[in-house]
Every structure is written in structure tokens, then in C-alpha cells.
Short mmCIF file of C-alpha atoms and ligand atoms in Angstrom, two decimals:
data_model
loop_
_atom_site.label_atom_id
_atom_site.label_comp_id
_atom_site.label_asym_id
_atom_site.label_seq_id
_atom_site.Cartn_x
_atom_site.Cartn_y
_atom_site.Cartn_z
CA UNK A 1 20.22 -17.27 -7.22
CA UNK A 2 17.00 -18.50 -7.92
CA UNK A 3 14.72 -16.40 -9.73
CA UNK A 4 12.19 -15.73 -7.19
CA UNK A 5 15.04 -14.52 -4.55
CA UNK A 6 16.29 -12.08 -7.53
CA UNK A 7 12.71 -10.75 -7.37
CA UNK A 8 12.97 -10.51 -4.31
CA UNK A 9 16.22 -8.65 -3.89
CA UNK A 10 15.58 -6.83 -6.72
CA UNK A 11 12.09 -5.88 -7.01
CA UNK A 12 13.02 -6.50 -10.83
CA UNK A 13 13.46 -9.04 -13.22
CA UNK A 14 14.24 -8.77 -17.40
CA UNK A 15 11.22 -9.55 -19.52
CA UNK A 16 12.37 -12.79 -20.01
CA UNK A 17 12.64 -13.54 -16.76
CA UNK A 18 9.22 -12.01 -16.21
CA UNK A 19 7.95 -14.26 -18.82
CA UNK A 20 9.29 -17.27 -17.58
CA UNK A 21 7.76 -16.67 -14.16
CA UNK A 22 3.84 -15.42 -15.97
CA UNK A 23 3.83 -18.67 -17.94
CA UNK A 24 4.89 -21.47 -15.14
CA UNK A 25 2.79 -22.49 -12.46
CA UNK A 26 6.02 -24.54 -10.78
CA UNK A 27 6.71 -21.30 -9.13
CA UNK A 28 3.45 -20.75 -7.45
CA UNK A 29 4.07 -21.89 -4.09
CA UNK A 30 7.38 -20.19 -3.71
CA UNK A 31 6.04 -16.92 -4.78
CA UNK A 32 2.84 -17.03 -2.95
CA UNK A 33 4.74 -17.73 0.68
CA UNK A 34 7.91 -14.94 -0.53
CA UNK A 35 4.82 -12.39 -1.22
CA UNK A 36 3.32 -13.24 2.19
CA UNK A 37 6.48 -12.76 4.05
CA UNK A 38 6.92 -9.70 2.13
CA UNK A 39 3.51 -8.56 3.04
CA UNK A 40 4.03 -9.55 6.61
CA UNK A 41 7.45 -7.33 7.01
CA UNK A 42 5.59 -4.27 6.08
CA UNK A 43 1.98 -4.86 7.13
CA UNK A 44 1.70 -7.84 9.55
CA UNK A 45 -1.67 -9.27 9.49
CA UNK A 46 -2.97 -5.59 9.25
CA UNK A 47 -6.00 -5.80 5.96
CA UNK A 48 -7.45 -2.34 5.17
CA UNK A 49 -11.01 -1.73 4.20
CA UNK A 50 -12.37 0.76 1.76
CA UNK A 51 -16.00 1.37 1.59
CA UNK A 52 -17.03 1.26 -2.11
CA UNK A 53 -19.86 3.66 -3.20
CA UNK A 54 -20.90 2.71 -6.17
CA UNK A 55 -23.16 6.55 -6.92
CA UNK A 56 -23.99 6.53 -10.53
CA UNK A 57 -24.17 3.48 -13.24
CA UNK A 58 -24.38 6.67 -15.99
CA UNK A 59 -21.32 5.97 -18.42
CA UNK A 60 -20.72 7.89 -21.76
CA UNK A 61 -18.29 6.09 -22.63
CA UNK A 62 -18.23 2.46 -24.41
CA UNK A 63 -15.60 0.04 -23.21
CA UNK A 64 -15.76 -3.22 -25.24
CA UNK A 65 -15.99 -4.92 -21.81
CA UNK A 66 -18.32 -3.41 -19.23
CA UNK A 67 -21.43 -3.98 -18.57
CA UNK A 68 -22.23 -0.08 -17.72
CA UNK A 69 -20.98 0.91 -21.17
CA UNK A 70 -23.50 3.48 -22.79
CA UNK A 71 -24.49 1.55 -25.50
CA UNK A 72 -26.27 -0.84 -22.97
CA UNK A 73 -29.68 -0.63 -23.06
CA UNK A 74 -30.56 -3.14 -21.15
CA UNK A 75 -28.75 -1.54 -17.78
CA UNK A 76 -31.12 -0.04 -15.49
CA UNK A 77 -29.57 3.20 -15.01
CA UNK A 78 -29.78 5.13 -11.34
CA UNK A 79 -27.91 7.74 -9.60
CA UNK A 80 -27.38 8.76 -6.10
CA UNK A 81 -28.93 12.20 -4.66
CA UNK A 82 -25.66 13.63 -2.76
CA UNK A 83 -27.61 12.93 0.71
CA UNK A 84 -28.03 9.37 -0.42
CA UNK A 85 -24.39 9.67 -0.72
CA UNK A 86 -23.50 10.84 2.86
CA UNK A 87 -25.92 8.12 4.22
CA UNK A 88 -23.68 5.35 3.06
CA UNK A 89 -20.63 7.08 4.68
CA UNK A 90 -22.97 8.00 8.00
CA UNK A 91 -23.44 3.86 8.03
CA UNK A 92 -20.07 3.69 6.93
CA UNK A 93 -18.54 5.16 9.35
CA UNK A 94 -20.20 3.29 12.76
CA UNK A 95 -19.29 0.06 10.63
CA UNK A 96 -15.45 1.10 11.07
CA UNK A 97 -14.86 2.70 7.69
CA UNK A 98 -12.34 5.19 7.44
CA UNK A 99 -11.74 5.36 3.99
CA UNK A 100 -15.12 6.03 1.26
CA UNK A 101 -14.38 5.22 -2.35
CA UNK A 102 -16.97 7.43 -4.56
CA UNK A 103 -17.09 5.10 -7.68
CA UNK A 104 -18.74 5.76 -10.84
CA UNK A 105 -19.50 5.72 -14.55
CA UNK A 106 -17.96 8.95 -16.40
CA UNK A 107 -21.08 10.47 -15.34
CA UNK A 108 -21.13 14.19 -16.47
CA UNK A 109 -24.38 15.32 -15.05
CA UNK A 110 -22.34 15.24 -11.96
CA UNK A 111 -20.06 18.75 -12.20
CA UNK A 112 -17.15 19.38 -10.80
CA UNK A 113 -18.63 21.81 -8.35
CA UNK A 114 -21.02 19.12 -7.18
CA UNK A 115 -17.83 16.80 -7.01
CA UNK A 116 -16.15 18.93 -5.16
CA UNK A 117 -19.11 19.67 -2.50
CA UNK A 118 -19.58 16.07 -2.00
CA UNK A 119 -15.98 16.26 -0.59
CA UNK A 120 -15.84 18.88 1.00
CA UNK A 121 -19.18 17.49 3.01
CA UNK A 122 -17.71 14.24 3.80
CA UNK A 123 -14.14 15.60 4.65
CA UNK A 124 -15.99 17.97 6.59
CA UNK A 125 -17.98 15.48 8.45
CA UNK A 126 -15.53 12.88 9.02
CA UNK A 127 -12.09 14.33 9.26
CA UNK A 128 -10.48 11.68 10.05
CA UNK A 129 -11.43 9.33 7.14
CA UNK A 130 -9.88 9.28 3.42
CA UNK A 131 -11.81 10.37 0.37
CA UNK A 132 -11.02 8.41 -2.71
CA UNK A 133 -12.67 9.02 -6.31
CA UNK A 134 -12.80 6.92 -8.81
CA UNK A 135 -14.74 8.40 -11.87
CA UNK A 136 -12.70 8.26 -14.83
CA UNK A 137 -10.74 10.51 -17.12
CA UNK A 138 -11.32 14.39 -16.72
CA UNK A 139 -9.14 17.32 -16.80
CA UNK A 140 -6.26 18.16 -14.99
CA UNK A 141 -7.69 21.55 -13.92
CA UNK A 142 -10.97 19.27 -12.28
CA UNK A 143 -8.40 16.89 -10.71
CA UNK A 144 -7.28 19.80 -8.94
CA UNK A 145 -10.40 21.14 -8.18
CA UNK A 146 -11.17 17.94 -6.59
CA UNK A 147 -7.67 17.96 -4.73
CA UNK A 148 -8.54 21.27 -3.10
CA UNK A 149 -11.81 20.18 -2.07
CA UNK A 150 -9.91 17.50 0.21
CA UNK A 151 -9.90 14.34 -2.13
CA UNK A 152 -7.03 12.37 -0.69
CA UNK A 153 -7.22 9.16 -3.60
CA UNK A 154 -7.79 8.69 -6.94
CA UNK A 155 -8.28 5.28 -8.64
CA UNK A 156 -8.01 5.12 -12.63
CA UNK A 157 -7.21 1.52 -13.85
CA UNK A 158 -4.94 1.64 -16.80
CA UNK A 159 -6.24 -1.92 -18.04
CA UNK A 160 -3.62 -2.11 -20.39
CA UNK A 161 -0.01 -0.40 -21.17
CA UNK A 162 -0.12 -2.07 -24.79
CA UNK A 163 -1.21 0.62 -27.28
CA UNK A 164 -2.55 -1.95 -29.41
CA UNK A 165 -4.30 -3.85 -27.37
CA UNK A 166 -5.64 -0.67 -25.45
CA UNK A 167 -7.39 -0.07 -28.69
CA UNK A 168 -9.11 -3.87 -29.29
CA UNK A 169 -10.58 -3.43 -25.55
CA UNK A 170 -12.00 0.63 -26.36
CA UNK A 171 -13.67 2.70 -28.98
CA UNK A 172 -11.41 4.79 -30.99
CA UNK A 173 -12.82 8.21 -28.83
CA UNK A 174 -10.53 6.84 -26.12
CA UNK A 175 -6.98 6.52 -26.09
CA UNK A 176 -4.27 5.09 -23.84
CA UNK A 177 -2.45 8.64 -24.04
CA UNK A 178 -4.88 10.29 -22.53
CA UNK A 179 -5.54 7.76 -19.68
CA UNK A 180 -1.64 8.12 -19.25
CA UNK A 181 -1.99 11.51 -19.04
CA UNK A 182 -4.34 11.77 -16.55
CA UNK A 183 -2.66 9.09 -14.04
CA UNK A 184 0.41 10.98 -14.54
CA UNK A 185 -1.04 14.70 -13.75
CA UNK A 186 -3.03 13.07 -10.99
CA UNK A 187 0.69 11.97 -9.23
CA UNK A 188 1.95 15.45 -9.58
CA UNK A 189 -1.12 17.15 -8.06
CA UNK A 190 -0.11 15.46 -5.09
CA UNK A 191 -3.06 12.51 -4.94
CA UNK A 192 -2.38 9.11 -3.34
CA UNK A 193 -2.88 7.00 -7.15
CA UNK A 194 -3.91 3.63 -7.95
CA UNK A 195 -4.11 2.35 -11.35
CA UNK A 196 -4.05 -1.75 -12.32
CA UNK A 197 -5.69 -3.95 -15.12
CA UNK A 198 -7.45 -6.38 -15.75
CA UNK A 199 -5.94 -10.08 -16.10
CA UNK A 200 -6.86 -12.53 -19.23
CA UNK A 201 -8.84 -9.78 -20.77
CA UNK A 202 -9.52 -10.32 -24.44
CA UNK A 203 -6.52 -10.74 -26.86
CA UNK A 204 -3.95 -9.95 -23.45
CA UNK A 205 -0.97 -11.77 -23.93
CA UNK A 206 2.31 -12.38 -21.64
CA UNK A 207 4.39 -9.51 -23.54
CA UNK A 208 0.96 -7.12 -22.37
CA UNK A 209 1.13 -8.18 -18.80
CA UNK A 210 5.49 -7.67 -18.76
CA UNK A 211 4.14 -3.68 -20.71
CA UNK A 212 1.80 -3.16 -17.51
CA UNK A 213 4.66 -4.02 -15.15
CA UNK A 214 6.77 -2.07 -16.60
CA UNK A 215 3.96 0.71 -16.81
CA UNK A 216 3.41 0.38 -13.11
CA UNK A 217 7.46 0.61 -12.41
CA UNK A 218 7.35 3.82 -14.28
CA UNK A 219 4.39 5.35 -12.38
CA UNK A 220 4.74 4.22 -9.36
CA UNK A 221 1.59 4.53 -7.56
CA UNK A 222 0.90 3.62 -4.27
CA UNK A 223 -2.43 1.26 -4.93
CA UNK A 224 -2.42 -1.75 -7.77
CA UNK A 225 -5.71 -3.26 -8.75
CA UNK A 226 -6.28 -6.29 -10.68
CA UNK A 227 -8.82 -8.51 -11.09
CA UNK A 228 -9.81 -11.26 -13.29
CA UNK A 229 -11.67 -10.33 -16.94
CA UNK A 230 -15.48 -11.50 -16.84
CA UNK A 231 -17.67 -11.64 -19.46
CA UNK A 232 -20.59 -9.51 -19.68
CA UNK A 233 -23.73 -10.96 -21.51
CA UNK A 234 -24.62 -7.46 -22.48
CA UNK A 235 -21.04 -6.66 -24.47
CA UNK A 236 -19.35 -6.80 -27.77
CA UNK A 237 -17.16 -9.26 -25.05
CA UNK A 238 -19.76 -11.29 -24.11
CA UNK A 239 -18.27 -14.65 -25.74
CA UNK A 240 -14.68 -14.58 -24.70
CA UNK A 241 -13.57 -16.29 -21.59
CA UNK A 242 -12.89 -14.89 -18.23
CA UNK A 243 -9.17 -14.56 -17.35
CA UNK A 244 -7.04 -16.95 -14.71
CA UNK A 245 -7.71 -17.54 -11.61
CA UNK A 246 -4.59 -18.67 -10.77
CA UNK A 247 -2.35 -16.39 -12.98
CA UNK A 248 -4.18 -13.09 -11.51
CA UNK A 249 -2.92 -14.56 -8.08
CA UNK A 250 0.53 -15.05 -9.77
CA UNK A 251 0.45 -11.47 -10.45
CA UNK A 252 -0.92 -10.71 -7.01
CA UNK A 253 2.36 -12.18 -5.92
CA UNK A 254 4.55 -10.39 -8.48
CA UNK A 255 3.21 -7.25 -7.91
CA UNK A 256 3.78 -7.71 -4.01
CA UNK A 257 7.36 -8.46 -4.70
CA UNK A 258 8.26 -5.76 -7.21
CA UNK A 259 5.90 -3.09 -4.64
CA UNK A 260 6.73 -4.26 -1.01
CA UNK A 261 4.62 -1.50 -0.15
CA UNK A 262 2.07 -1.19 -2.03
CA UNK A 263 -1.58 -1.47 -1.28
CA UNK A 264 -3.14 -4.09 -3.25
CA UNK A 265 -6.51 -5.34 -3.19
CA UNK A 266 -7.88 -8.78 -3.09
CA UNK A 267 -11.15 -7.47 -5.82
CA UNK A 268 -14.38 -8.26 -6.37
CA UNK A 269 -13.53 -9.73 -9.64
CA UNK A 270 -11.30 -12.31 -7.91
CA UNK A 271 -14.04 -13.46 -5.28
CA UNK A 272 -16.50 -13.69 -8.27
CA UNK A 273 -14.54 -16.29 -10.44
CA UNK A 274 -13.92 -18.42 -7.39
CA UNK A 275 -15.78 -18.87 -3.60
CA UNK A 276 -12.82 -18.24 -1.84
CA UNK A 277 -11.07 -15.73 -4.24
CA UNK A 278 -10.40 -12.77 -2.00
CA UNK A 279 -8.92 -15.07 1.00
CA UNK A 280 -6.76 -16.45 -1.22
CA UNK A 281 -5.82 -12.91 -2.60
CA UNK A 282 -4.90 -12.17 0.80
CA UNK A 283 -2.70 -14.88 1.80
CA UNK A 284 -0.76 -14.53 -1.75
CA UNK A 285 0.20 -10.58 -1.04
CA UNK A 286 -2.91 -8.66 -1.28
CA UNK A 287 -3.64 -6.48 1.75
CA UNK A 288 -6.65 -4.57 0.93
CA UNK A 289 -10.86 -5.30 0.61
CA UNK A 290 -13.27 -3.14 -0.42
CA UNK A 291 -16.77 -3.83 1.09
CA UNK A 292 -19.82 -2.66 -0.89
CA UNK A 293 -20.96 0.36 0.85
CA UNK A 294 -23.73 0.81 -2.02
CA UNK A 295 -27.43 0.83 -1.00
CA UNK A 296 -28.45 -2.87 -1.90
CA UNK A 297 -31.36 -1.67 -3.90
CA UNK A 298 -28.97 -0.32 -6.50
CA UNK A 299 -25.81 -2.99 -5.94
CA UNK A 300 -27.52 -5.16 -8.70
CA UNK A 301 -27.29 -2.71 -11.18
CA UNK A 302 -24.01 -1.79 -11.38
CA UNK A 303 -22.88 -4.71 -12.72
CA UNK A 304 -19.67 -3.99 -14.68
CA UNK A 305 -19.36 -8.14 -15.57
CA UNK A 306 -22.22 -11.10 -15.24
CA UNK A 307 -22.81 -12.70 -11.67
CA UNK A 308 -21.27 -9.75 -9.55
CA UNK A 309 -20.96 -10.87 -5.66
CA UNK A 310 -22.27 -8.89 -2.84
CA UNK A 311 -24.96 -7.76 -4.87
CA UNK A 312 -27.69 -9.73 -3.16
CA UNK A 313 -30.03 -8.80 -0.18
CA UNK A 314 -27.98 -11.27 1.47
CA UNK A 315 -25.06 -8.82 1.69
CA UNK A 316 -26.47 -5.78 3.09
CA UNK A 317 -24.08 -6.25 5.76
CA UNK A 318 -20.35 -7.07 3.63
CA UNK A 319 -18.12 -5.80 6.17
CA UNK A 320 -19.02 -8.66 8.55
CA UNK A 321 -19.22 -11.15 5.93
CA UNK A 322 -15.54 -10.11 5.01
CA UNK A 323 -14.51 -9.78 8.31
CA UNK A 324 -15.29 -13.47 8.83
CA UNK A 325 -13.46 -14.57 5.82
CA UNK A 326 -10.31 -12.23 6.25
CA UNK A 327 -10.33 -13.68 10.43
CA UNK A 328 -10.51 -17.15 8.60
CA UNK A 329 -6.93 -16.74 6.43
CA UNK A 330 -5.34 -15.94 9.66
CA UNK A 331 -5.45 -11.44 8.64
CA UNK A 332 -7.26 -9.03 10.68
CA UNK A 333 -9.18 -6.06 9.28
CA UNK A 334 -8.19 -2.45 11.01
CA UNK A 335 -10.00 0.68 11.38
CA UNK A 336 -7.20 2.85 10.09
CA UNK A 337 -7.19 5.37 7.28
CA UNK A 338 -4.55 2.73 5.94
CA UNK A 339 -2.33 4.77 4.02
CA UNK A 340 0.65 3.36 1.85
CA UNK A 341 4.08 3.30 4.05
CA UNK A 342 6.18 5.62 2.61
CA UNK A 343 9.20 5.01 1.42
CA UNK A 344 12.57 4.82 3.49
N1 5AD B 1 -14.47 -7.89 -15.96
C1 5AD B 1 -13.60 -7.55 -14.99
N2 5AD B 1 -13.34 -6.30 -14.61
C2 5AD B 1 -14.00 -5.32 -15.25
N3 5AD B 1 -13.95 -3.99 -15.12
C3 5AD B 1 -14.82 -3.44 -15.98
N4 5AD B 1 -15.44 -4.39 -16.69
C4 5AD B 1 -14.95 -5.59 -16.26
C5 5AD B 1 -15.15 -6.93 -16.62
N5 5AD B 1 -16.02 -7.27 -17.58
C6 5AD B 1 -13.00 -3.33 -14.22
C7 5AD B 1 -12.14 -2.32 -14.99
C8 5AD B 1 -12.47 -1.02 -14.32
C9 5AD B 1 -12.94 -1.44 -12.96
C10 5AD B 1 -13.82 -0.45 -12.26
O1 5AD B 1 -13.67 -2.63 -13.22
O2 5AD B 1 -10.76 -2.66 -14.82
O3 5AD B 1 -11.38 -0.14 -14.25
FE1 FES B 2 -20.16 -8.85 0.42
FE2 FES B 2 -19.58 -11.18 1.65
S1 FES B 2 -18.32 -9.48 1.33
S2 FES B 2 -21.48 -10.51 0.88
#
């Protein structure tokens, strides 16, 4: 049996195996077309949109490699008022929307009560749509605050399952633990949980990427993001390379084989390193985009790594412009709440 079926059958290899497959590119076109059938069997051509609201740039904390880190001072900070807020999901919603990502720095000046009545208005308003936060590490008390308000999703990249290497990407006043700890609490509350990391970040190796597999297998959450490392001029980073192209697709394709049914997004990150990097997301397992729902006047500004995409007054309109390129990879884009398929 060839490697790639065992993955297949499977969903599992051993870390060698693993390793063989990270550091080879004479697998590439076998896994890309076993991920797409894969795909295909649960999803057909079906590609899910989330509208990203990007609400506040504010970040206290200091990740080696963001450009929104606090220590930044060259970052023009700005936050959304909360009707600012429901004016992306108003446009949102007549451009097919059905899920709204609230994204953010670990922005305190928000509280949990006005997290929680930003919810509640938008779950309110648009009952049938998703609500999926993204704004870092709190406590499991406001996780369920948030959960009761109606937040369906919560997003909270790992970026890496190596403890040491977790601590030569962050500040010491983080820790992996804790970020564990809150993915972990967030399953049992009951949210729909992504996590994911970044690929060819700063002193990664192969035995990292095998630790954030076998993180993943452990948590099991229904969304996987990864994207490519960029540099950011504006970062202790700022020197080191950006990460693979082509090995964050190979890891598109592992993921999709290991997850059948997982959602997994072709990122921003990917269609920055390369023209056609979210198409080609898609065809090698990805099943997910996330248009910029952001008002364009503050896109440019939260720029987590140099020479963001869909940033420009060119995009005001991204859902067409990905429409387009998802139509031209052979995928259509639905207007579904495009939940994970449960298991069974
Ligand atoms: N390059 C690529 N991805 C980055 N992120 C943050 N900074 C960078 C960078 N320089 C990713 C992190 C974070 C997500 C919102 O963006 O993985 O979780
Ligand atoms: Fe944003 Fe194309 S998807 S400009």
C-alpha cells in the first residue's frame, strides 16, 4: 500500500511516515488529486464564504511576528463603533453572507458585555447567519458569556504545538498552555472551533509541523487554518523568510486527508505569497474563503504581514472578485451557513 492510500484509509500515518511525505515534493500530485476527491465525496464543488470583519487593530499583546503587535508604533491604530460593525454585516448580508467573522487584536477596551451585545444584535438581526469570533485568549467564564449571547464559532490559531518553539515566536507573558487551554474549554462549551498555524514560520521545522498534526488529531476541531509565514517590516521577524508555497499546499492536502470533513480555508496568507494562491488552495482540499468584509478605509491597516491582498480600493467588492476566481478552478461559492458535516 502506498503511502498516500494508507493516508487515505487511515486518516493516519507514524511520524516517520509523516516526515517522509512533509519533506518530498514526488508526492504532490498524488496527494493534491486524493485530497480533491476527498473533498469532492463530502462537499462537491460546494466553497463556503465567511465575511471577515476585521473591528479593531488594538493588540496588547506582542507576537514576534505580527504586524499589529503592541510594540508597533508605526501601526495606525482604529477601531470600529458597534454600528460600524452591523453595517458590514447589513452589506454583508445582501452580498450572500451567512456567516460574519468578528476578528480582532486582544483588544480589551472592548468588554465582554459589549462582546456579547454585538452578538446578540447580529444574531438578532440575521437569524439565520453564523457568528464567529476570533479575538484571542480570554477566560473561560467570557467564552461562555459569549456562547450564551449566540456566538456559534470561535477561531484561535494555535501556531505551534512545539513548546519550544511556541516560545521563540512569543514573549514570555504568553504561553502555549494557556492557548491550549482556552481551545480546549472553548470545545467543551459547545462552540464550533478552529485552530491552525502558520507554515515556514521562523525556526519551524518538520518534527513542529508532525507536533501540530498530532495537536490537531487530539483536538479535533471542525475548522483548520494555515497559511504561509510573511515577514513584517515592522517586527523582531522582519528578516526571516516567508514560509512554502508549495509545502503549505502539501499540508492543505494532508490535513484534507487526515480531516475528510473538515472546513479548511484557502487564506489570505496563501493568495498573498502567490497570484493564484487561494485557487490553488481550493483545488488541493481547501473548501473555504473568507472575503474581507472590513470597511476599505481601515483594510490597510490591519496588516498582520507586509503586502496584505484585498486591502486596496480596488477590492471594495472581494466577494465578486473571489467568486470569479473560485468559478475559474471549476468550485462554486454557496450561500449556506456552511457548517462542518458531522460525523457518521
Ligand atoms: N504571517 C502570516 N500569518 C500571520 N498571522 C499573524 N502574523 C502573520 C504573519 N506575519 C496569522 C496568525 C494569526 C492569524 C490571525 O494571522 O496565525 O493567528
Ligand atoms: Fe479581495 Fe479579490 S478577493 S480583491
Amino acid at each position: 500500500m502506498t503511502i498516500i492510500n494508507k493516508l487515505i484509509n487511515e486518516c493516519d500515518l507514524s511520524d516517520i511516515e509523516f516526515k517522509e511525505l512533509l519533506e518530498s515534493d514526488i508526492y504532490d500530485d498524488e496527494l493534491k488529486s486524493s485530497a480533491d476527491r476527498v473533498r469532492q465525496h463530502y462537499y462537491g464543488k460546494d466553497v463556503y464564504i465567511r465575511g471577515l470583519i476585521e473591528f479593531s487593530n488594538y493588540c496588547k499583546n506582542n507576537c514576534f511576528y505580527c504586524g499589529i503587535r503592541a510594540e508597533n508604533k508605526s501601526c495606525e491604530r482604529y477601531r470600529l463603533s458597534k454600528q460600524e460593525i452591523y453595517n458590514c454585516c447589513d452589506e454583508g448580508y445582501k452580498l450572500g453572507f451567512r456567516t460574519f467573522v468578528l476578528q480582532g487584536g486582544e483588544d480589551l477596551s472592548y468588554t465582554d458585555k459589549d462582546i456579547c451585545k454585538i452578538v446578540l444584535n447580529i444574531k438578532t438581526a440575521y437569524p439565520d447567519c453564523a457568528v464567529t469570533l476570533s479575538i484571542g485568549e480570554r477566560s473561560k467564564q467570557s467564552y461562555i458569556d459569549y456562547f450564551n449571547a449566540g456566538a456559534d464559532r470561535y477561531l484561535l490559531r494555535h501556531e505551534t504545538a512545539n513548546e519550544d518553539h511556541y516560545k521563540q515566536l512569543h514573549p514570555s507573558s504568553m504561553s502555549l498552555k494557556n492557548r491550549k487551554r482556552c481551545l480546549y474549554d472553548l470545545k467543551e462549551i459547545g462552540y464550533q472551533v478552529g485552530s491552525g498555524f502558520m507554515v515556514g514560520s521562523p525556526f519551524q521545522t518538520t518534527e513542529c509541523l508532525i507536533e501540530d498534526l498530532r495537536f490537531l488529531q487530539s483536538l479535533k476541531p471542525d475548522m483548520i487554518g494555515i497559511g504561509p509565514f510573511i515577514s513584517h517590516k515592522d517586527t523582531p521577524f522582519k528578516d526571516f523568510k516567508s514560509g512554502s508555497f508549495k509545502l503549505t499546499l502539501r499540508l492543505i492536502s494532508i490535513l484534507r486527508l487526515i480531516f475528510p470533513k473538515s472546513l479548511i480555508p484557502a487564506t489570505t496568507a496563501l493568495g498573498t505569497i502567490h497570484p493564484n494562491g487561494r485557487e490553488l488552495g481550493l483545488s488541493c482540499g481547501a473548501n473555504v474563503v473568507m472575503p474581507n468584509l472590513s470597511p476599505v478605509s481601515t483594510r490597510k491597516k490591519y496588516e498582520l504581514y507586509d503586502n496584505k491582498i484585498c486591502t486596496g480600493e480596488e477590492s471594495a467588492q472581494c466577494r465578486g472578485c473571489l467568486e470569479r476566481r473560485v468559478n475559474s478552478v471549476g468550485y462554486r461559492i454557496v450561500t449556506d451557513r456552511g457548517d462542518a458535516k458531522t460525523l457518521s
